[in-house]
Amino acid sequence: MILSSFQLGEGQRPTVLLHGFLGTGRNLRSLAAAWSAADPSRRFLLPDLTGHGTSPPLPPGATLSRVARDVVETARAAGFEGPLDFVGHSIGGRVSLAASLAAPGDVASITLLDITPGPIPPGLSESGKVLEKLRASPARAADRKAMREELTGRGLSGPLSDWLLMNLEPVPDGGVRWRFDREALGEFHARVNGEQFWEALSRPGLPVRCIRGGRAAYVSDVDAARMEALGCPVETLPNAGHFVHVDEPDALLRWLLRG
């Protein structure tokens, strides 16, 4: 399946940037632009994951491995050759790990942005809580302002609501509606959070590294110790939350450039 995507940079080192749950490739545009300016050797692909943005919908029973194969197919269709450097935030990191198992010859390295290879406990998932409020909102509204009021009225912050509103599209007969299938995403999220990818860290010759937010809970100290024992270094940005690329963009870029 070919996904919606765009590219930045004109270098020869193929790098795939994968967004988190409920996001789109545009969420990582600023990171890609800054990284490309600092390292012109890279060429970046930023897809909308399956079921997100303007990409095709999730097929029934989709797994992270299926989504990973869609990403690889999209990269090849876009002319990206050779093993790919994968950089993934949140579920995008887990898709990257899935790709290394489903298509090992296509993955040169993996960089995890605040995510663990282990299962995500239901009570820990911030995106799961956001999804509950999103599913409770109406399917359509008169305009973006009205939908924003629906989201903030359910307890979502203004910035988070604005981020979600990037997934609205106009309706031919007036108003706006959600571009993605909220129920399909909810079913997918509940199922794939139980998947685990520790095996990927044991693959010989595959460099994996992780950076986590000190104010986030996705990568626990126990997980960090296990990751480092398997050869995956873990660095912490003390003042960042889960969205490390938003909270500490300069520090994140400096760390990325060391790889």
PDB file of C-alpha atoms in Angstrom:
ATOM      1  CA  MET A   1       0.000   0.000   0.000  1.00  0.00           C
ATOM      2  CA  ILE A   2       1.405   3.383  -0.997  1.00  0.00           C
ATOM      3  CA  LEU A   3       1.002   6.053   1.683  1.00  0.00           C
ATOM      4  CA  SER A   4       0.716   9.813   1.379  1.00  0.00           C
ATOM      5  CA  SER A   5       4.121  11.352   2.001  1.00  0.00           C
ATOM      6  CA  PHE A   6       6.454  14.231   1.255  1.00  0.00           C
ATOM      7  CA  GLN A   7      10.215  14.635   1.123  1.00  0.00           C
ATOM      8  CA  LEU A   8      12.848  17.049   2.417  1.00  0.00           C
ATOM      9  CA  GLY A   9      16.558  17.196   1.640  1.00  0.00           C
ATOM     10  CA  GLU A  10      18.565  16.085  -1.372  1.00  0.00           C
ATOM     11  CA  GLY A  11      21.264  13.921   0.208  1.00  0.00           C
ATOM     12  CA  GLN A  12      22.028  10.283  -0.442  1.00  0.00           C
ATOM     13  CA  ARG A  13      21.358   8.870   3.037  1.00  0.00           C
ATOM     14  CA  PRO A  14      17.723   7.689   3.064  1.00  0.00           C
ATOM     15  CA  THR A  15      15.963   8.528   6.315  1.00  0.00           C
ATOM     16  CA  VAL A  16      12.314   7.837   7.177  1.00  0.00           C
ATOM     17  CA  LEU A  17      10.632   9.953   9.871  1.00  0.00           C
ATOM     18  CA  LEU A  18       7.502   8.407  11.401  1.00  0.00           C
ATOM     19  CA  HIS A  19       4.961  10.363  13.437  1.00  0.00           C
ATOM     20  CA  GLY A  20       3.001   9.216  16.467  1.00  0.00           C
ATOM     21  CA  PHE A  21      -0.580   8.029  16.910  1.00  0.00           C
ATOM     22  CA  LEU A  22      -3.262  10.419  15.566  1.00  0.00           C
ATOM     23  CA  GLY A  23      -0.573  12.517  13.882  1.00  0.00           C
ATOM     24  CA  THR A  24       0.640  13.041  10.322  1.00  0.00           C
ATOM     25  CA  GLY A  25       3.970  13.442   8.597  1.00  0.00           C
ATOM     26  CA  ARG A  26       3.592  17.195   8.933  1.00  0.00           C
ATOM     27  CA  ASN A  27       4.150  16.870  12.688  1.00  0.00           C
ATOM     28  CA  LEU A  28       7.835  16.192  12.035  1.00  0.00           C
ATOM     29  CA  ARG A  29       8.386  18.732   9.241  1.00  0.00           C
ATOM     30  CA  SER A  30      10.220  21.222  11.488  1.00  0.00           C
ATOM     31  CA  LEU A  31      12.509  18.487  12.778  1.00  0.00           C
ATOM     32  CA  ALA A  32      13.252  17.268   9.250  1.00  0.00           C
ATOM     33  CA  ALA A  33      13.942  20.815   8.005  1.00  0.00           C
ATOM     34  CA  ALA A  34      16.361  21.568  10.855  1.00  0.00           C
ATOM     35  CA  TRP A  35      18.083  18.196  10.519  1.00  0.00           C
ATOM     36  CA  SER A  36      18.411  18.564   6.752  1.00  0.00           C
ATOM     37  CA  ALA A  37      19.973  22.024   7.141  1.00  0.00           C
ATOM     38  CA  ALA A  38      22.481  20.693   9.672  1.00  0.00           C
ATOM     39  CA  ASP A  39      23.202  17.461   7.750  1.00  0.00           C
ATOM     40  CA  PRO A  40      22.726  17.868   3.966  1.00  0.00           C
ATOM     41  CA  SER A  41      23.818  14.249   3.436  1.00  0.00           C
ATOM     42  CA  ARG A  42      20.309  13.043   4.331  1.00  0.00           C
ATOM     43  CA  ARG A  43      17.129  12.761   2.311  1.00  0.00           C
ATOM     44  CA  PHE A  44      13.981  12.528   4.409  1.00  0.00           C
ATOM     45  CA  LEU A  45      10.668  10.799   3.734  1.00  0.00           C
ATOM     46  CA  LEU A  46       7.749  11.781   5.973  1.00  0.00           C
ATOM     47  CA  PRO A  47       4.707   9.565   5.349  1.00  0.00           C
ATOM     48  CA  ASP A  48       1.276   9.634   6.919  1.00  0.00           C
ATOM     49  CA  LEU A  49       1.038   6.190   8.533  1.00  0.00           C
ATOM     50  CA  THR A  50      -1.710   3.853   7.356  1.00  0.00           C
ATOM     51  CA  GLY A  51      -5.066   5.117   8.622  1.00  0.00           C
ATOM     52  CA  HIS A  52      -3.669   8.574   9.388  1.00  0.00           C
ATOM     53  CA  GLY A  53      -3.727  11.878   7.542  1.00  0.00           C
ATOM     54  CA  THR A  54      -4.515  11.413   3.861  1.00  0.00           C
ATOM     55  CA  SER A  55      -3.149   7.862   3.632  1.00  0.00           C
ATOM     56  CA  PRO A  56      -5.431   4.883   2.860  1.00  0.00           C
ATOM     57  CA  PRO A  57      -7.495   3.496   5.762  1.00  0.00           C
ATOM     58  CA  LEU A  58      -6.375   0.701   8.033  1.00  0.00           C
ATOM     59  CA  PRO A  59      -7.359  -2.742   6.751  1.00  0.00           C
ATOM     60  CA  PRO A  60      -9.237  -4.982   9.209  1.00  0.00           C
ATOM     61  CA  GLY A  61      -6.919  -6.607  11.736  1.00  0.00           C
ATOM     62  CA  ALA A  62      -3.913  -4.456  10.757  1.00  0.00           C
ATOM     63  CA  THR A  63      -0.760  -4.983  12.788  1.00  0.00           C
ATOM     64  CA  LEU A  64       2.288  -2.781  13.229  1.00  0.00           C
ATOM     65  CA  SER A  65       4.130  -5.133  10.867  1.00  0.00           C
ATOM     66  CA  ARG A  66       1.533  -4.449   8.179  1.00  0.00           C
ATOM     67  CA  VAL A  67       1.936  -0.715   8.691  1.00  0.00           C
ATOM     68  CA  ALA A  68       5.726  -1.133   8.568  1.00  0.00           C
ATOM     69  CA  ARG A  69       5.518  -2.922   5.220  1.00  0.00           C
ATOM     70  CA  ASP A  70       3.391  -0.047   3.882  1.00  0.00           C
ATOM     71  CA  VAL A  71       6.119   2.402   4.945  1.00  0.00           C
ATOM     72  CA  VAL A  72       8.856   0.397   3.216  1.00  0.00           C
ATOM     73  CA  GLU A  73       6.757   0.041   0.056  1.00  0.00           C
ATOM     74  CA  THR A  74       6.140   3.790   0.057  1.00  0.00           C
ATOM     75  CA  ALA A  75       9.844   4.548   0.463  1.00  0.00           C
ATOM     76  CA  ARG A  76      10.735   2.285  -2.471  1.00  0.00           C
ATOM     77  CA  ALA A  77       8.027   3.827  -4.641  1.00  0.00           C
ATOM     78  CA  ALA A  78       9.464   7.255  -3.801  1.00  0.00           C
ATOM     79  CA  GLY A  79      12.888   6.201  -5.063  1.00  0.00           C
ATOM     80  CA  PHE A  80      14.594   5.623  -1.722  1.00  0.00           C
ATOM     81  CA  GLU A  81      17.220   2.938  -2.289  1.00  0.00           C
ATOM     82  CA  GLY A  82      19.232   0.723   0.030  1.00  0.00           C
ATOM     83  CA  PRO A  83      18.743   0.160   3.772  1.00  0.00           C
ATOM     84  CA  LEU A  84      16.778   2.958   5.430  1.00  0.00           C
ATOM     85  CA  ASP A  85      17.457   4.861   8.640  1.00  0.00           C
ATOM     86  CA  PHE A  86      14.191   4.821  10.615  1.00  0.00           C
ATOM     87  CA  VAL A  87      13.381   7.537  13.160  1.00  0.00           C
ATOM     88  CA  GLY A  88      10.038   7.147  14.902  1.00  0.00           C
ATOM     89  CA  HIS A  89       8.151   9.043  17.576  1.00  0.00           C
ATOM     90  CA  SER A  90       5.841   7.035  19.837  1.00  0.00           C
ATOM     91  CA  ILE A  91       3.953   4.475  17.727  1.00  0.00           C
ATOM     92  CA  GLY A  92       6.185   5.494  14.812  1.00  0.00           C
ATOM     93  CA  GLY A  93       9.110   4.078  16.764  1.00  0.00           C
ATOM     94  CA  ARG A  94       7.266   0.832  17.267  1.00  0.00           C
ATOM     95  CA  VAL A  95       6.511   0.696  13.538  1.00  0.00           C
ATOM     96  CA  SER A  96      10.254   1.136  12.972  1.00  0.00           C
ATOM     97  CA  LEU A  97      11.017  -1.842  15.220  1.00  0.00           C
ATOM     98  CA  ALA A  98       8.352  -3.878  13.440  1.00  0.00           C
ATOM     99  CA  ALA A  99       9.980  -3.017  10.106  1.00  0.00           C
ATOM    100  CA  SER A 100      13.322  -4.371  11.304  1.00  0.00           C
ATOM    101  CA  LEU A 101      11.669  -7.740  11.963  1.00  0.00           C
ATOM    102  CA  ALA A 102       9.343  -7.829   8.963  1.00  0.00           C
ATOM    103  CA  ALA A 103      11.889  -6.545   6.431  1.00  0.00           C
ATOM    104  CA  PRO A 104      15.333  -6.720   8.071  1.00  0.00           C
ATOM    105  CA  GLY A 105      17.242  -5.997   4.875  1.00  0.00           C
ATOM    106  CA  ASP A 106      15.413  -2.687   4.480  1.00  0.00           C
ATOM    107  CA  VAL A 107      16.400  -1.222   7.864  1.00  0.00           C
ATOM    108  CA  ALA A 108      19.872   0.239   8.491  1.00  0.00           C
ATOM    109  CA  SER A 109      19.247   1.769  11.924  1.00  0.00           C
ATOM    110  CA  ILE A 110      16.474   2.769  14.308  1.00  0.00           C
ATOM    111  CA  THR A 111      16.120   5.878  16.446  1.00  0.00           C
ATOM    112  CA  LEU A 112      13.305   5.790  19.009  1.00  0.00           C
ATOM    113  CA  LEU A 113      11.785   9.050  20.196  1.00  0.00           C
ATOM    114  CA  ASP A 114      10.285   8.422  23.639  1.00  0.00           C
ATOM    115  CA  ILE A 115       9.014   4.893  23.151  1.00  0.00           C
ATOM    116  CA  THR A 116       9.885   1.410  24.368  1.00  0.00           C
ATOM    117  CA  PRO A 117       9.943  -1.960  22.556  1.00  0.00           C
ATOM    118  CA  GLY A 118       7.695  -3.392  25.260  1.00  0.00           C
ATOM    119  CA  PRO A 119       3.873  -3.442  25.419  1.00  0.00           C
ATOM    120  CA  ILE A 120       2.208  -0.178  26.407  1.00  0.00           C
ATOM    121  CA  PRO A 121       0.020  -0.650  29.503  1.00  0.00           C
ATOM    122  CA  PRO A 122      -3.525   0.688  28.924  1.00  0.00           C
ATOM    123  CA  GLY A 123      -3.340   3.085  31.857  1.00  0.00           C
ATOM    124  CA  LEU A 124      -0.078   4.578  30.617  1.00  0.00           C
ATOM    125  CA  SER A 125      -1.134   5.495  27.101  1.00  0.00           C
ATOM    126  CA  GLU A 126      -1.722   9.240  26.857  1.00  0.00           C
ATOM    127  CA  SER A 127      -2.943   8.824  23.282  1.00  0.00           C
ATOM    128  CA  GLY A 128      -5.546   6.325  24.480  1.00  0.00           C
ATOM    129  CA  LYS A 129      -7.003   8.934  26.818  1.00  0.00           C
ATOM    130  CA  VAL A 130      -7.025  11.513  24.026  1.00  0.00           C
ATOM    131  CA  LEU A 131      -8.697   9.001  21.724  1.00  0.00           C
ATOM    132  CA  GLU A 132     -11.540   8.488  24.214  1.00  0.00           C
ATOM    133  CA  LYS A 133     -12.348  12.194  24.123  1.00  0.00           C
ATOM    134  CA  LEU A 134     -11.921  12.308  20.357  1.00  0.00           C
ATOM    135  CA  ARG A 135     -14.364   9.435  19.870  1.00  0.00           C
ATOM    136  CA  ALA A 136     -16.860  11.217  22.110  1.00  0.00           C
ATOM    137  CA  SER A 137     -16.782  14.317  19.904  1.00  0.00           C
ATOM    138  CA  PRO A 138     -19.255  14.660  17.012  1.00  0.00           C
ATOM    139  CA  ALA A 139     -18.393  13.301  13.567  1.00  0.00           C
ATOM    140  CA  ARG A 140     -18.808  16.751  12.016  1.00  0.00           C
ATOM    141  CA  ALA A 141     -19.268  20.371  13.000  1.00  0.00           C
ATOM    142  CA  ALA A 142     -20.152  23.678  11.418  1.00  0.00           C
ATOM    143  CA  ASP A 143     -16.502  24.803  11.358  1.00  0.00           C
ATOM    144  CA  ARG A 144     -13.104  24.334  13.009  1.00  0.00           C
ATOM    145  CA  LYS A 145     -13.983  26.738  15.815  1.00  0.00           C
ATOM    146  CA  ALA A 146     -17.065  24.706  16.733  1.00  0.00           C
ATOM    147  CA  MET A 147     -15.089  21.445  16.753  1.00  0.00           C
ATOM    148  CA  ARG A 148     -12.376  23.071  18.838  1.00  0.00           C
ATOM    149  CA  GLU A 149     -14.993  24.043  21.409  1.00  0.00           C
ATOM    150  CA  GLU A 150     -16.223  20.438  21.446  1.00  0.00           C
ATOM    151  CA  LEU A 151     -12.703  19.168  22.211  1.00  0.00           C
ATOM    152  CA  THR A 152     -11.748  21.763  24.795  1.00  0.00           C
ATOM    153  CA  GLY A 153     -15.139  21.268  26.421  1.00  0.00           C
ATOM    154  CA  ARG A 154     -14.176  17.641  26.985  1.00  0.00           C
ATOM    155  CA  GLY A 155     -11.019  18.663  28.812  1.00  0.00           C
ATOM    156  CA  LEU A 156      -8.409  18.707  26.035  1.00  0.00           C
ATOM    157  CA  SER A 157      -5.959  21.599  26.068  1.00  0.00           C
ATOM    158  CA  GLY A 158      -6.052  24.276  23.401  1.00  0.00           C
ATOM    159  CA  PRO A 159      -2.703  23.265  21.808  1.00  0.00           C
ATOM    160  CA  LEU A 160      -3.658  19.575  21.794  1.00  0.00           C
ATOM    161  CA  SER A 161      -7.046  20.390  20.297  1.00  0.00           C
ATOM    162  CA  ASP A 162      -5.400  22.492  17.589  1.00  0.00           C
ATOM    163  CA  TRP A 163      -3.082  19.579  16.791  1.00  0.00           C
ATOM    164  CA  LEU A 164      -6.042  17.214  16.434  1.00  0.00           C
ATOM    165  CA  LEU A 165      -7.897  19.722  14.268  1.00  0.00           C
ATOM    166  CA  MET A 166      -5.209  19.218  11.611  1.00  0.00           C
ATOM    167  CA  ASN A 167      -7.162  16.027  10.867  1.00  0.00           C
ATOM    168  CA  LEU A 168     -10.326  17.843   9.792  1.00  0.00           C
ATOM    169  CA  GLU A 169     -11.449  18.125   6.180  1.00  0.00           C
ATOM    170  CA  PRO A 170     -14.211  20.209   4.585  1.00  0.00           C
ATOM    171  CA  VAL A 171     -17.552  18.595   3.792  1.00  0.00           C
ATOM    172  CA  PRO A 172     -18.952  19.272   0.288  1.00  0.00           C
ATOM    173  CA  ASP A 173     -22.301  20.447   1.644  1.00  0.00           C
ATOM    174  CA  GLY A 174     -20.726  22.614   4.332  1.00  0.00           C
ATOM    175  CA  GLY A 175     -18.931  22.188   7.643  1.00  0.00           C
ATOM    176  CA  VAL A 176     -15.993  19.965   8.565  1.00  0.00           C
ATOM    177  CA  ARG A 177     -15.539  16.301   9.496  1.00  0.00           C
ATOM    178  CA  TRP A 178     -12.778  14.026  10.724  1.00  0.00           C
ATOM    179  CA  ARG A 179     -10.575  12.737   7.937  1.00  0.00           C
ATOM    180  CA  PHE A 180      -9.673   9.513   9.756  1.00  0.00           C
ATOM    181  CA  ASP A 181     -11.842   6.626  10.964  1.00  0.00           C
ATOM    182  CA  ARG A 182     -11.883   7.097  14.725  1.00  0.00           C
ATOM    183  CA  GLU A 183     -13.379   3.683  15.452  1.00  0.00           C
ATOM    184  CA  ALA A 184     -10.841   1.845  13.282  1.00  0.00           C
ATOM    185  CA  LEU A 185      -8.007   3.748  14.938  1.00  0.00           C
ATOM    186  CA  GLY A 186      -9.401   2.932  18.373  1.00  0.00           C
ATOM    187  CA  GLU A 187      -9.567  -0.782  17.600  1.00  0.00           C
ATOM    188  CA  PHE A 188      -6.064  -0.688  16.107  1.00  0.00           C
ATOM    189  CA  HIS A 189      -4.623   1.211  19.076  1.00  0.00           C
ATOM    190  CA  ALA A 190      -6.085  -1.177  21.636  1.00  0.00           C
ATOM    191  CA  ARG A 191      -4.713  -4.205  19.784  1.00  0.00           C
ATOM    192  CA  VAL A 192      -1.201  -3.106  18.814  1.00  0.00           C
ATOM    193  CA  ASN A 193      -0.351  -1.619  22.206  1.00  0.00           C
ATOM    194  CA  GLY A 194       0.030  -5.212  23.383  1.00  0.00           C
ATOM    195  CA  GLU A 195       2.699  -6.019  20.785  1.00  0.00           C
ATOM    196  CA  GLN A 196       6.322  -6.164  21.904  1.00  0.00           C
ATOM    197  CA  PHE A 197       9.537  -5.864  19.889  1.00  0.00           C
ATOM    198  CA  TRP A 198      12.393  -6.697  22.243  1.00  0.00           C
ATOM    199  CA  GLU A 199      13.616  -9.189  19.663  1.00  0.00           C
ATOM    200  CA  ALA A 200      14.564  -6.297  17.383  1.00  0.00           C
ATOM    201  CA  LEU A 201      17.175  -5.096  19.868  1.00  0.00           C
ATOM    202  CA  SER A 202      18.904  -8.465  19.672  1.00  0.00           C
ATOM    203  CA  ARG A 203      19.340  -8.370  15.904  1.00  0.00           C
ATOM    204  CA  PRO A 204      23.102  -8.398  15.128  1.00  0.00           C
ATOM    205  CA  GLY A 205      24.378  -5.357  13.294  1.00  0.00           C
ATOM    206  CA  LEU A 206      21.293  -3.190  13.805  1.00  0.00           C
ATOM    207  CA  PRO A 207      22.094   0.067  15.657  1.00  0.00           C
ATOM    208  CA  VAL A 208      19.183   1.158  17.854  1.00  0.00           C
ATOM    209  CA  ARG A 209      19.172   4.191  20.127  1.00  0.00           C
ATOM    210  CA  CYS A 210      16.509   5.967  22.159  1.00  0.00           C
ATOM    211  CA  ILE A 211      15.900   9.384  23.635  1.00  0.00           C
ATOM    212  CA  ARG A 212      13.162   9.890  26.207  1.00  0.00           C
ATOM    213  CA  GLY A 213      11.457  12.805  27.884  1.00  0.00           C
ATOM    214  CA  GLY A 214      12.179  13.158  31.564  1.00  0.00           C
ATOM    215  CA  ARG A 215       8.586  14.274  32.201  1.00  0.00           C
ATOM    216  CA  ALA A 216       7.083  11.362  30.249  1.00  0.00           C
ATOM    217  CA  ALA A 217       6.381   7.833  31.445  1.00  0.00           C
ATOM    218  CA  TYR A 218       6.576   5.826  28.226  1.00  0.00           C
ATOM    219  CA  VAL A 219      10.171   4.658  28.763  1.00  0.00           C
ATOM    220  CA  SER A 220      10.522   3.612  32.389  1.00  0.00           C
ATOM    221  CA  ASP A 221      13.842   3.276  34.190  1.00  0.00           C
ATOM    222  CA  VAL A 222      13.353  -0.500  34.099  1.00  0.00           C
ATOM    223  CA  ASP A 223      12.810  -0.455  30.336  1.00  0.00           C
ATOM    224  CA  ALA A 224      15.756   1.908  29.851  1.00  0.00           C
ATOM    225  CA  ALA A 225      18.039  -0.445  31.774  1.00  0.00           C
ATOM    226  CA  ARG A 226      16.862  -3.425  29.727  1.00  0.00           C
ATOM    227  CA  MET A 227      17.348  -1.499  26.481  1.00  0.00           C
ATOM    228  CA  GLU A 228      20.881  -0.490  27.422  1.00  0.00           C
ATOM    229  CA  ALA A 229      21.716  -4.053  28.443  1.00  0.00           C
ATOM    230  CA  LEU A 230      20.719  -5.071  24.902  1.00  0.00           C
ATOM    231  CA  GLY A 231      23.036  -2.459  23.369  1.00  0.00           C
ATOM    232  CA  CYS A 232      20.501   0.336  22.850  1.00  0.00           C
ATOM    233  CA  PRO A 233      21.750   3.520  24.548  1.00  0.00           C
ATOM    234  CA  VAL A 234      19.064   5.658  26.173  1.00  0.00           C
ATOM    235  CA  GLU A 235      19.418   9.388  26.748  1.00  0.00           C
ATOM    236  CA  THR A 236      17.025  11.563  28.739  1.00  0.00           C
ATOM    237  CA  LEU A 237      15.933  15.148  28.090  1.00  0.00           C
ATOM    238  CA  PRO A 238      14.955  16.144  31.644  1.00  0.00           C
ATOM    239  CA  ASN A 239      12.635  19.013  30.707  1.00  0.00           C
ATOM    240  CA  ALA A 240      10.815  17.270  27.849  1.00  0.00           C
ATOM    241  CA  GLY A 241       7.539  15.411  27.891  1.00  0.00           C
ATOM    242  CA  HIS A 242       6.451  12.756  25.414  1.00  0.00           C
ATOM    243  CA  PHE A 243       6.709  15.133  22.446  1.00  0.00           C
ATOM    244  CA  VAL A 244      10.491  15.512  22.671  1.00  0.00           C
ATOM    245  CA  HIS A 245      10.678  17.106  19.212  1.00  0.00           C
ATOM    246  CA  VAL A 246       8.326  19.877  20.353  1.00  0.00           C
ATOM    247  CA  ASP A 247       9.579  20.397  23.922  1.00  0.00           C
ATOM    248  CA  GLU A 248      13.340  20.296  23.302  1.00  0.00           C
ATOM    249  CA  PRO A 249      13.942  20.620  19.533  1.00  0.00           C
ATOM    250  CA  ASP A 250      17.469  22.026  19.766  1.00  0.00           C
ATOM    251  CA  ALA A 251      18.695  19.448  22.282  1.00  0.00           C
ATOM    252  CA  LEU A 252      17.076  16.664  20.280  1.00  0.00           C
ATOM    253  CA  LEU A 253      18.751  17.815  17.080  1.00  0.00           C
ATOM    254  CA  ARG A 254      22.167  17.924  18.738  1.00  0.00           C
ATOM    255  CA  TRP A 255      21.647  14.343  19.909  1.00  0.00           C
ATOM    256  CA  LEU A 256      20.444  13.182  16.496  1.00  0.00           C
ATOM    257  CA  LEU A 257      23.505  14.662  14.815  1.00  0.00           C
ATOM    258  CA  ARG A 258      25.766  12.513  16.980  1.00  0.00           C
ATOM    259  CA  GLY A 259      24.370   9.362  15.332  1.00  0.00           C
TER     260      GLY A 259
END
